mmCIF file with all atom_site columns, C-alpha atoms in Angstrom:
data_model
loop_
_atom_site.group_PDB
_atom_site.id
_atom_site.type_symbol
_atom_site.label_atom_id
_atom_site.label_alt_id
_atom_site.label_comp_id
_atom_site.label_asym_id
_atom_site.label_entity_id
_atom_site.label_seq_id
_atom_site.pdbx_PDB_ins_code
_atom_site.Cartn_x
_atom_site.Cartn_y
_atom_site.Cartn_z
_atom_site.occupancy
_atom_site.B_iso_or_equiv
_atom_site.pdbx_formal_charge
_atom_site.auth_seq_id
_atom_site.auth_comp_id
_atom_site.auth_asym_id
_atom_site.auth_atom_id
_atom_site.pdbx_PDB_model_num
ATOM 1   C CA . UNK A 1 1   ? 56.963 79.562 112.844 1.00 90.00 ? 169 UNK A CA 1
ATOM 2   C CA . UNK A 1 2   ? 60.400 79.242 111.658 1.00 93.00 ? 170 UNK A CA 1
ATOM 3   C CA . UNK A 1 3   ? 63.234 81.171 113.634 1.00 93.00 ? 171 UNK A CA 1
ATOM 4   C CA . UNK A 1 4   ? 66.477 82.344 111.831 1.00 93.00 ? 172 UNK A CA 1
ATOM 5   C CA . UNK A 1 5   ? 69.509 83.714 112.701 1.00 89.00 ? 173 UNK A CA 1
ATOM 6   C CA . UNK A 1 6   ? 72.367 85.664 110.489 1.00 90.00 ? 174 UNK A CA 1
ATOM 7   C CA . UNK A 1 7   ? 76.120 84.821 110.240 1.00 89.00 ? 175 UNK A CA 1
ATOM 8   C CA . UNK A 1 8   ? 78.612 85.884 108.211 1.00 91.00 ? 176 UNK A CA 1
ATOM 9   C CA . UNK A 1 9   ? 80.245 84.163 105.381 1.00 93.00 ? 177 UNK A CA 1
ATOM 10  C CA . UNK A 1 10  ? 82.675 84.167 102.540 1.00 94.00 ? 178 UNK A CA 1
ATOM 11  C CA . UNK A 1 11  ? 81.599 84.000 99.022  1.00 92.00 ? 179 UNK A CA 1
ATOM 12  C CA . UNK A 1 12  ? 83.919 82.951 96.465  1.00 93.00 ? 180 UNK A CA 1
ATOM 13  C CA . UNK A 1 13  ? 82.266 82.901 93.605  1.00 92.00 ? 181 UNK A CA 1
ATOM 14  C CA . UNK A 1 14  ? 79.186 85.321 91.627  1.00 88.00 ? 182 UNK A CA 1
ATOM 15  C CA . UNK A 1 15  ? 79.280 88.890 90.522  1.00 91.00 ? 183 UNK A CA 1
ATOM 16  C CA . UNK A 1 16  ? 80.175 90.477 94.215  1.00 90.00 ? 184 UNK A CA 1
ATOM 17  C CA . UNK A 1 17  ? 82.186 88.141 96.030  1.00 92.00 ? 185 UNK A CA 1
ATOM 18  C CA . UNK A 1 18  ? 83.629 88.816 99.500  1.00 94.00 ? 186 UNK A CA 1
ATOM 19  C CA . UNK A 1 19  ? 82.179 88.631 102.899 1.00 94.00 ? 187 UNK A CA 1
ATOM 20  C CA . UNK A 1 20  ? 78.714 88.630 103.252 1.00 94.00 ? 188 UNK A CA 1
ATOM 21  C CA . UNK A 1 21  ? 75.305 88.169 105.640 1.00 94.00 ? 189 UNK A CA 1
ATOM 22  C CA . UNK A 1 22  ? 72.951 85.754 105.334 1.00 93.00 ? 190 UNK A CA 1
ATOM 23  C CA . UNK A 1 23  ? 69.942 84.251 107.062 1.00 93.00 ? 191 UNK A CA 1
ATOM 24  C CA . UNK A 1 24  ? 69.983 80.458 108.415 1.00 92.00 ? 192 UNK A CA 1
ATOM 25  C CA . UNK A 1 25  ? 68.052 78.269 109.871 1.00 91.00 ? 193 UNK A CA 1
ATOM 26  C CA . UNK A 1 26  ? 67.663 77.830 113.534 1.00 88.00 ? 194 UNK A CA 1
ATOM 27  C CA . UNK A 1 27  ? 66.419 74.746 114.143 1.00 87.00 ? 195 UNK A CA 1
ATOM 28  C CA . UNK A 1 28  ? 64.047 73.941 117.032 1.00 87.00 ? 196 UNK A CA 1
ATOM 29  C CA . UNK A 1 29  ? 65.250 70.968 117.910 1.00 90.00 ? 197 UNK A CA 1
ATOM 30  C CA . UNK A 1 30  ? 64.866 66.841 117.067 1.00 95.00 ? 198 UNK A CA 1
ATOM 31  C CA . UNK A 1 31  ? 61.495 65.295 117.389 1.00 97.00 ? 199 UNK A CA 1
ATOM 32  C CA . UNK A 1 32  ? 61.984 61.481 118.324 1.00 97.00 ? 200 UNK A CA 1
ATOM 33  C CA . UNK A 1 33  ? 59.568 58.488 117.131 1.00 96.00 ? 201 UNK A CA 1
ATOM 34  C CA . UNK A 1 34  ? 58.411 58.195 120.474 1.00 97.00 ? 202 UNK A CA 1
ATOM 35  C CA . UNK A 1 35  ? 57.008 62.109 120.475 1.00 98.00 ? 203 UNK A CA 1
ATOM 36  C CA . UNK A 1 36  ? 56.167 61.643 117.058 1.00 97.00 ? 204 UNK A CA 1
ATOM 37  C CA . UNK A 1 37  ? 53.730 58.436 118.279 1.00 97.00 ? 205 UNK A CA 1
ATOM 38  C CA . UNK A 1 38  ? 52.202 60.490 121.513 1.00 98.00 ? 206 UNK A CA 1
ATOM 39  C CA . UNK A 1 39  ? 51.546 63.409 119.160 1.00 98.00 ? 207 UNK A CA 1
ATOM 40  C CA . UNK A 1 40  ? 49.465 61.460 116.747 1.00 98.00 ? 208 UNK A CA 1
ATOM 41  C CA . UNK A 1 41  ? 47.674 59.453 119.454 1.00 98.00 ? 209 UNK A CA 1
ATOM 42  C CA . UNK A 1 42  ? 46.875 62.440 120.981 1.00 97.00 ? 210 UNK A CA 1
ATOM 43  C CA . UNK A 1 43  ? 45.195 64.041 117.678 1.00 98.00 ? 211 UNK A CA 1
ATOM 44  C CA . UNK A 1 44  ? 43.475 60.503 116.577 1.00 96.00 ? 212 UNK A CA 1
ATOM 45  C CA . UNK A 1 45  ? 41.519 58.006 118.023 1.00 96.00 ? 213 UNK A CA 1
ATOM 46  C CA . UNK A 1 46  ? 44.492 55.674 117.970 1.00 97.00 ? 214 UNK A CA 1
ATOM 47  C CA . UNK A 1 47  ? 46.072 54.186 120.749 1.00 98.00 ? 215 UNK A CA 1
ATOM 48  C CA . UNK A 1 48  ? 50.230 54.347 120.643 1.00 97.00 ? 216 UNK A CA 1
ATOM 49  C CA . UNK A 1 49  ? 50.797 51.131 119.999 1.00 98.00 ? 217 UNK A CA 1
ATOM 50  C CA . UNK A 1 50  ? 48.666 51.243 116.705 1.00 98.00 ? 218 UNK A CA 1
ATOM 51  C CA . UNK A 1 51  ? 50.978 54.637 115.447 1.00 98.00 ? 219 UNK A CA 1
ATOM 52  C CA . UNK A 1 52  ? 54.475 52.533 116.679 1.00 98.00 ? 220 UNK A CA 1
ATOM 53  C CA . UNK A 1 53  ? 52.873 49.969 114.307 1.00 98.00 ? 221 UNK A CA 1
ATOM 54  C CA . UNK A 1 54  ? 52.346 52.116 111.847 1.00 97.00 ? 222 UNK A CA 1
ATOM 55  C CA . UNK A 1 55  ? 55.084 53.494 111.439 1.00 97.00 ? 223 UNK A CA 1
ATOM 56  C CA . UNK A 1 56  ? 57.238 51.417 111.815 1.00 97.00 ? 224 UNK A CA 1
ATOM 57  C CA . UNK A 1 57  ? 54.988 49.340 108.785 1.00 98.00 ? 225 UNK A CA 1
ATOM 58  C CA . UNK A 1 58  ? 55.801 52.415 107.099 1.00 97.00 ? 226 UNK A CA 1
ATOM 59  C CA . UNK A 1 59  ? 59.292 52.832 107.158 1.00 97.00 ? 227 UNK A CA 1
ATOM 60  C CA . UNK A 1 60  ? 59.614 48.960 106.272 1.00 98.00 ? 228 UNK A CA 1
ATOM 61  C CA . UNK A 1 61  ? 57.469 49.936 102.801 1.00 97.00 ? 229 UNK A CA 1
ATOM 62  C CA . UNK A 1 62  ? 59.420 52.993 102.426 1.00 96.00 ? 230 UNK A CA 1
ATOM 63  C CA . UNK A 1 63  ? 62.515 51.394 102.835 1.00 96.00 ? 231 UNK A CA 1
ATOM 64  C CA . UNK A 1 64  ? 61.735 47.661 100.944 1.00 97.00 ? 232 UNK A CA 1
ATOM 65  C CA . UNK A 1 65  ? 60.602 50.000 97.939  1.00 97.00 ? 233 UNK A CA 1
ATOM 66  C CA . UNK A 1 66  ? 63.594 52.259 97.326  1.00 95.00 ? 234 UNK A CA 1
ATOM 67  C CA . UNK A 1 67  ? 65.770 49.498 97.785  1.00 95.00 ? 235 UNK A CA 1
ATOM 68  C CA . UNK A 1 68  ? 63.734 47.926 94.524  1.00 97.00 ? 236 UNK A CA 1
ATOM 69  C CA . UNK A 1 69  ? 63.823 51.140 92.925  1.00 96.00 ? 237 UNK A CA 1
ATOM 70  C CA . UNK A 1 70  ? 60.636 52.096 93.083  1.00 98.00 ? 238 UNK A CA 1
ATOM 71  C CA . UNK A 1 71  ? 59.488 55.999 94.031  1.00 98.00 ? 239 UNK A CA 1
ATOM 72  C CA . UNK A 1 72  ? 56.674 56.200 96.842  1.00 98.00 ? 240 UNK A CA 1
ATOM 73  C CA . UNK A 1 73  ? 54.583 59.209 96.815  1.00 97.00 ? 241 UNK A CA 1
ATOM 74  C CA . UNK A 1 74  ? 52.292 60.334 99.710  1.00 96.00 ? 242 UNK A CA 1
ATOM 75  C CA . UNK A 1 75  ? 49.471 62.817 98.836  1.00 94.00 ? 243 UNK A CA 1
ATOM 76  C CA . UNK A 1 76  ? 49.716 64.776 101.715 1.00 93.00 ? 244 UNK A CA 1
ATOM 77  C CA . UNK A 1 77  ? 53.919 65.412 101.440 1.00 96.00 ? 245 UNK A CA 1
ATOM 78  C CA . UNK A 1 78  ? 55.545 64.527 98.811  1.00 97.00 ? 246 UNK A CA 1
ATOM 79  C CA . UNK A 1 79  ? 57.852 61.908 96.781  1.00 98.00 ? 247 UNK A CA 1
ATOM 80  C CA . UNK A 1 80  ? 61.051 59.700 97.995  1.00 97.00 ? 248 UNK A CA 1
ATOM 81  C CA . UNK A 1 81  ? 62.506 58.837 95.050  1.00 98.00 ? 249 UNK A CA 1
ATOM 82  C CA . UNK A 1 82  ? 65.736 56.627 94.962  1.00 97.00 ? 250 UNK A CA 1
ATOM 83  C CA . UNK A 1 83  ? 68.831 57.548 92.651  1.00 97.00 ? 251 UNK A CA 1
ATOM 84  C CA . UNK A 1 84  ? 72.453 56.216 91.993  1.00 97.00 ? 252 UNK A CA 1
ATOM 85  C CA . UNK A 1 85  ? 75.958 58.368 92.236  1.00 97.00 ? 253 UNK A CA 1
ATOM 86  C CA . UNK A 1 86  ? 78.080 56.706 89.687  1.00 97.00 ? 254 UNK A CA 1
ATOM 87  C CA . UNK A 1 87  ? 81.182 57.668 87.723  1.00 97.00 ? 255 UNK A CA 1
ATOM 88  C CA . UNK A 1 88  ? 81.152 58.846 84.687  1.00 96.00 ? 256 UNK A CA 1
ATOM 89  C CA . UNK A 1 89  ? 82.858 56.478 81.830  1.00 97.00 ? 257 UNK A CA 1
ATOM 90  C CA . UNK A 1 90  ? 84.068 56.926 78.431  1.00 97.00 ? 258 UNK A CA 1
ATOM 91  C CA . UNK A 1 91  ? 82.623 54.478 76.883  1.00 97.00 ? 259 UNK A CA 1
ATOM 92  C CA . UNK A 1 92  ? 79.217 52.079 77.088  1.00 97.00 ? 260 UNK A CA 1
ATOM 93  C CA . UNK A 1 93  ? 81.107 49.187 77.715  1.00 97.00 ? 261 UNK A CA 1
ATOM 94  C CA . UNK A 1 94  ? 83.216 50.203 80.619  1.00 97.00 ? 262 UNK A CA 1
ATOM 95  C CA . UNK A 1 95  ? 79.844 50.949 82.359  1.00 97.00 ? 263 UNK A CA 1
ATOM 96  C CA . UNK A 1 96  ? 79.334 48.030 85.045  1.00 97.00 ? 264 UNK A CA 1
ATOM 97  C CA . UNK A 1 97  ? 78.022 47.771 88.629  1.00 96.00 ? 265 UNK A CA 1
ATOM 98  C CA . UNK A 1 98  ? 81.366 48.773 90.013  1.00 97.00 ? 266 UNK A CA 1
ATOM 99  C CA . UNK A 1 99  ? 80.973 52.080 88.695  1.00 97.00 ? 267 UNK A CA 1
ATOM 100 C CA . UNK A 1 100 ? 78.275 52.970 91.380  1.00 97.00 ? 268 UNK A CA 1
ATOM 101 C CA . UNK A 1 101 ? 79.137 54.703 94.118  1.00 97.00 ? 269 UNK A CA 1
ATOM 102 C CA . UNK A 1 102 ? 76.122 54.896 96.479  1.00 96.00 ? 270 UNK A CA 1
ATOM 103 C CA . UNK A 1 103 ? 72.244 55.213 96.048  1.00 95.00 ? 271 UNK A CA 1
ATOM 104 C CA . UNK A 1 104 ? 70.838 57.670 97.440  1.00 96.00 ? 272 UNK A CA 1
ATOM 105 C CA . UNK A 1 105 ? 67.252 58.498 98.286  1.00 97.00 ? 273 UNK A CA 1
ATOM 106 C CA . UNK A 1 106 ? 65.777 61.824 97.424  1.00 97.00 ? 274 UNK A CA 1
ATOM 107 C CA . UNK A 1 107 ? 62.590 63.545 99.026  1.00 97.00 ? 275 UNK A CA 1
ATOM 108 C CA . UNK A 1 108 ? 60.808 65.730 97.274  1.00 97.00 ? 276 UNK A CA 1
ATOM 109 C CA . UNK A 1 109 ? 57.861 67.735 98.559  1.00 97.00 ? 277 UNK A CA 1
ATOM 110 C CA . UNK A 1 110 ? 54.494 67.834 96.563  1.00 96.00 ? 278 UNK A CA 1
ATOM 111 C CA . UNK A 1 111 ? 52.745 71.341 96.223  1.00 96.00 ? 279 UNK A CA 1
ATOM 112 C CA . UNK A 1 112 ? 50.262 70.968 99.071  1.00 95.00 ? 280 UNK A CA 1
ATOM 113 C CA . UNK A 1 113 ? 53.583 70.750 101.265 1.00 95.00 ? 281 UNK A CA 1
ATOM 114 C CA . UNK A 1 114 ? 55.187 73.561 99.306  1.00 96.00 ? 282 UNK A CA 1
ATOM 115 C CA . UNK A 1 115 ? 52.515 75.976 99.728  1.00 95.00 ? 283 UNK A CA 1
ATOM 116 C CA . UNK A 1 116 ? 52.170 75.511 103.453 1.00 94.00 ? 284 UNK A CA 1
ATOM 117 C CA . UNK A 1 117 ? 56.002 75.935 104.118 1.00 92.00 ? 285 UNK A CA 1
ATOM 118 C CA . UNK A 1 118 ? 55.588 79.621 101.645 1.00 94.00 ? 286 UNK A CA 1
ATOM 119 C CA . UNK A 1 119 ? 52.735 80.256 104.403 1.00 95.00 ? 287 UNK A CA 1
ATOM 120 C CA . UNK A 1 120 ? 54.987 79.882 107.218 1.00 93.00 ? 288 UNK A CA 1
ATOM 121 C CA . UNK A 1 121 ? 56.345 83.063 109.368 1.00 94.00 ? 289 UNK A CA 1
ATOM 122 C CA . UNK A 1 122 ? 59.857 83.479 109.906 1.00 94.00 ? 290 UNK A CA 1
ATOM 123 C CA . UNK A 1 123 ? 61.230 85.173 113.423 1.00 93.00 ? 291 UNK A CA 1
ATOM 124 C CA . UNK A 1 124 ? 64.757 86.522 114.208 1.00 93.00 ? 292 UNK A CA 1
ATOM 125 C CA . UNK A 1 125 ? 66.378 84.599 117.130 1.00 90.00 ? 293 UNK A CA 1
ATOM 126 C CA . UNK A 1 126 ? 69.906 85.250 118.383 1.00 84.00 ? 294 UNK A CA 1
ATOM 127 C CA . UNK A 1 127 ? 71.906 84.943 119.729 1.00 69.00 ? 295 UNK A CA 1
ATOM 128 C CA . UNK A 1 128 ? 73.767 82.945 116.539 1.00 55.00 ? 296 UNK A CA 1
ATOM 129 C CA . UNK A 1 129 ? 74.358 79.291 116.649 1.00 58.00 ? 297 UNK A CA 1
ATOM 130 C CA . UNK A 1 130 ? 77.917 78.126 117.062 1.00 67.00 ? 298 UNK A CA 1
ATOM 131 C CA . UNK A 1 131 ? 79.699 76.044 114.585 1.00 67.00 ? 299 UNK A CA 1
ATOM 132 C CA . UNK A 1 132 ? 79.164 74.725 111.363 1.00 64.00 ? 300 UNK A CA 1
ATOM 133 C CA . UNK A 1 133 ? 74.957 74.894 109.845 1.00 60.00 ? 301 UNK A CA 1
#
């Protein structure tokens, strides 16, 4: 279940700017690793130090293969695909590694995730959250 809440905000730009309401998220909270491991030991016949392993095996793969530009997809979520910021040039030859910015790592959820987060429920909560969302 997800749980929103409404604030109010100013919109500059469209057909019908001005103020206007608008549904956010309210987030739950932050699972840590540590939860994260105790929850899937709990739901498979692994002990925690096998899912600490794991994972952390996985986030070394995930990690060693953007950094080499190379996409990883997992069948059950989705696609982390690395990309580059870079400024734009005026011509071909004034194009060189100093013109990137940052890379930056994309995630992109497959269709099996999509559907199950269009399944999800959505509950009012308030009171609203303070600051920014």
């Amino acid at each position: 279940m997800l749980h929103y809440t409404i604030v109010k905000r100013m919109i500059s730009v469209g057909d019908t700017p001005g103020e206007k309401y608008l549904a956010v998220m309210s987030r739950n909270g932050i699972m840590s690793q540590e939860q994260l491991i105790e929850r899937i030991a709990a739901a498979s016949s692994l002990a925690e130090n096998d899912v600490l392993s794991a994972i952390r095996a996985l986030q070394m793969e995930i990690v060693n293969a953007t950094m080499n530009g190379i996409t990883i997809r997992l069948d059950q979520m989705g696609s982390f695909t690395p990309y580059l910021k870079a400024n734009a040039m005026n011509s071909i030859d004034e194009v060189d590694a100093s013109t990137i910015r940052r890379v930056k790592v994309n995630f992109n959820p497959n269709a099996r995730f999509k559907s199950k987060l269009k399944s999800t429920g959505y509950q009012y909560r308030d009171p609203a959250p303070k600051g920014l969302q």
